[in-house]
Short mmCIF file of C-alpha atoms in Angstrom, two decimals:
data_model
loop_
_atom_site.label_atom_id
_atom_site.label_comp_id
_atom_site.label_asym_id
_atom_site.label_seq_id
_atom_site.Cartn_x
_atom_site.Cartn_y
_atom_site.Cartn_z
CA UNK A 30 0.00 0.00 0.00
CA UNK A 31 2.89 2.37 0.67
CA UNK A 32 4.27 2.08 -2.85
CA UNK A 33 0.87 2.90 -4.39
CA UNK A 34 0.63 6.05 -2.28
CA UNK A 35 4.20 6.98 -3.17
CA UNK A 36 3.54 6.61 -6.89
CA UNK A 37 0.42 8.77 -6.59
CA UNK A 38 2.34 11.50 -4.79
CA UNK A 39 5.19 11.31 -7.28
CA UNK A 40 2.67 11.55 -10.13
CA UNK A 41 1.04 14.61 -8.60
CA UNK A 42 4.44 16.18 -7.94
CA UNK A 43 5.52 15.61 -11.54
CA UNK A 44 2.23 17.08 -12.78
CA UNK A 45 2.57 20.06 -10.43
CA UNK A 46 6.13 20.84 -11.48
CA UNK A 47 5.33 20.41 -15.16
CA UNK A 48 2.34 22.71 -14.72
CA UNK A 49 4.55 25.38 -13.20
CA UNK A 50 7.15 25.05 -15.93
CA UNK A 51 4.55 25.15 -18.71
CA UNK A 52 2.98 28.28 -17.19
CA UNK A 53 6.33 30.06 -17.06
CA UNK A 54 7.16 29.00 -20.61
CA UNK A 55 3.71 30.05 -21.83
CA UNK A 56 4.03 33.45 -20.17
CA UNK A 57 7.45 33.98 -21.68
CA UNK A 58 6.21 32.98 -25.16
CA UNK A 59 3.30 35.41 -24.86
CA UNK A 60 5.56 38.24 -23.76
CA UNK A 61 8.09 37.61 -26.51
CA UNK A 62 5.50 37.35 -29.27
CA UNK A 63 3.07 40.12 -28.36
CA UNK A 64 4.96 42.64 -26.21
CA UNK A 65 8.41 44.11 -25.87
CA UNK A 66 8.77 42.84 -22.28
CA UNK A 67 10.76 39.92 -20.95
CA UNK A 68 9.39 37.99 -17.98
CA UNK A 69 12.66 37.76 -16.11
CA UNK A 70 14.37 41.07 -16.88
CA UNK A 71 11.21 43.21 -16.60
CA UNK A 72 9.67 41.34 -13.64
CA UNK A 73 9.71 44.34 -11.27
CA UNK A 74 7.99 46.54 -13.86
CA UNK A 75 5.36 43.87 -14.54
CA UNK A 76 4.55 43.61 -10.83
CA UNK A 77 4.44 47.40 -10.33
CA UNK A 78 2.04 47.88 -13.23
CA UNK A 79 -0.22 45.04 -12.08
CA UNK A 80 0.18 42.94 -15.21
CA UNK A 81 1.46 39.80 -13.51
CA UNK A 82 -1.97 38.25 -12.99
CA UNK A 83 -2.98 38.77 -16.59
CA UNK A 84 0.29 37.43 -17.94
CA UNK A 85 0.14 34.34 -15.71
CA UNK A 86 -3.47 33.74 -16.72
CA UNK A 87 -2.49 33.76 -20.38
CA UNK A 88 0.50 31.53 -19.60
CA UNK A 89 -1.81 29.12 -17.77
CA UNK A 90 -3.69 28.50 -20.99
CA UNK A 91 -0.80 26.28 -22.01
CA UNK A 92 -1.68 24.09 -19.01
CA UNK A 93 -4.88 23.19 -20.82
CA UNK A 94 -2.86 21.43 -23.51
CA UNK A 95 -0.73 19.71 -20.87
CA UNK A 96 -3.82 18.63 -18.92
CA UNK A 97 -5.43 17.28 -22.09
CA UNK A 98 -2.26 15.34 -22.87
CA UNK A 99 -2.18 13.80 -19.40
CA UNK A 100 -5.86 12.84 -19.54
CA UNK A 101 -5.61 11.25 -22.99
CA UNK A 102 -2.56 9.22 -21.89
CA UNK A 103 -4.47 8.18 -18.73
CA UNK A 104 -1.97 9.86 -16.36
CA UNK A 105 -4.68 10.89 -13.94
CA UNK A 106 -2.43 11.88 -11.05
CA UNK A 107 -0.21 13.91 -13.36
CA UNK A 108 -3.36 15.74 -14.47
CA UNK A 109 -4.33 16.37 -10.84
CA UNK A 110 -0.93 17.87 -10.20
CA UNK A 111 -1.33 20.09 -13.26
CA UNK A 112 -4.67 21.39 -11.94
CA UNK A 113 -3.09 21.90 -8.51
CA UNK A 114 -0.43 24.05 -10.16
CA UNK A 115 -3.12 26.22 -11.73
CA UNK A 116 -4.81 26.69 -8.33
CA UNK A 117 -1.53 27.58 -6.61
CA UNK A 118 -0.57 30.03 -9.38
CA UNK A 119 -4.01 31.62 -9.11
CA UNK A 120 -3.67 32.04 -5.36
CA UNK A 121 -0.18 33.49 -5.63
CA UNK A 122 -1.16 36.02 -8.30
CA UNK A 123 -4.26 36.94 -6.29
CA UNK A 124 -2.13 37.64 -3.22
CA UNK A 125 0.50 39.62 -5.17
#
């Protein structure tokens, strides 16, 4: 029973981390294609102007593709981790 629980937690952790990475990559792609900002070098300006929530929301759209991939491959716990990443990102941007 312990190994089943461990594999579930590892699956959720992998999904969570991949969700975070895909959100950051999606945000960076959006900024590079449609603005003259860079997520890492202009981070202070983005926070001061209040654009961080909007940029992260657009970057989170890439999680939809990742979630769909996990569901079609029947990686249910990876998909749960991906959704958990979206919730955590939402809470963090709401607080900031």
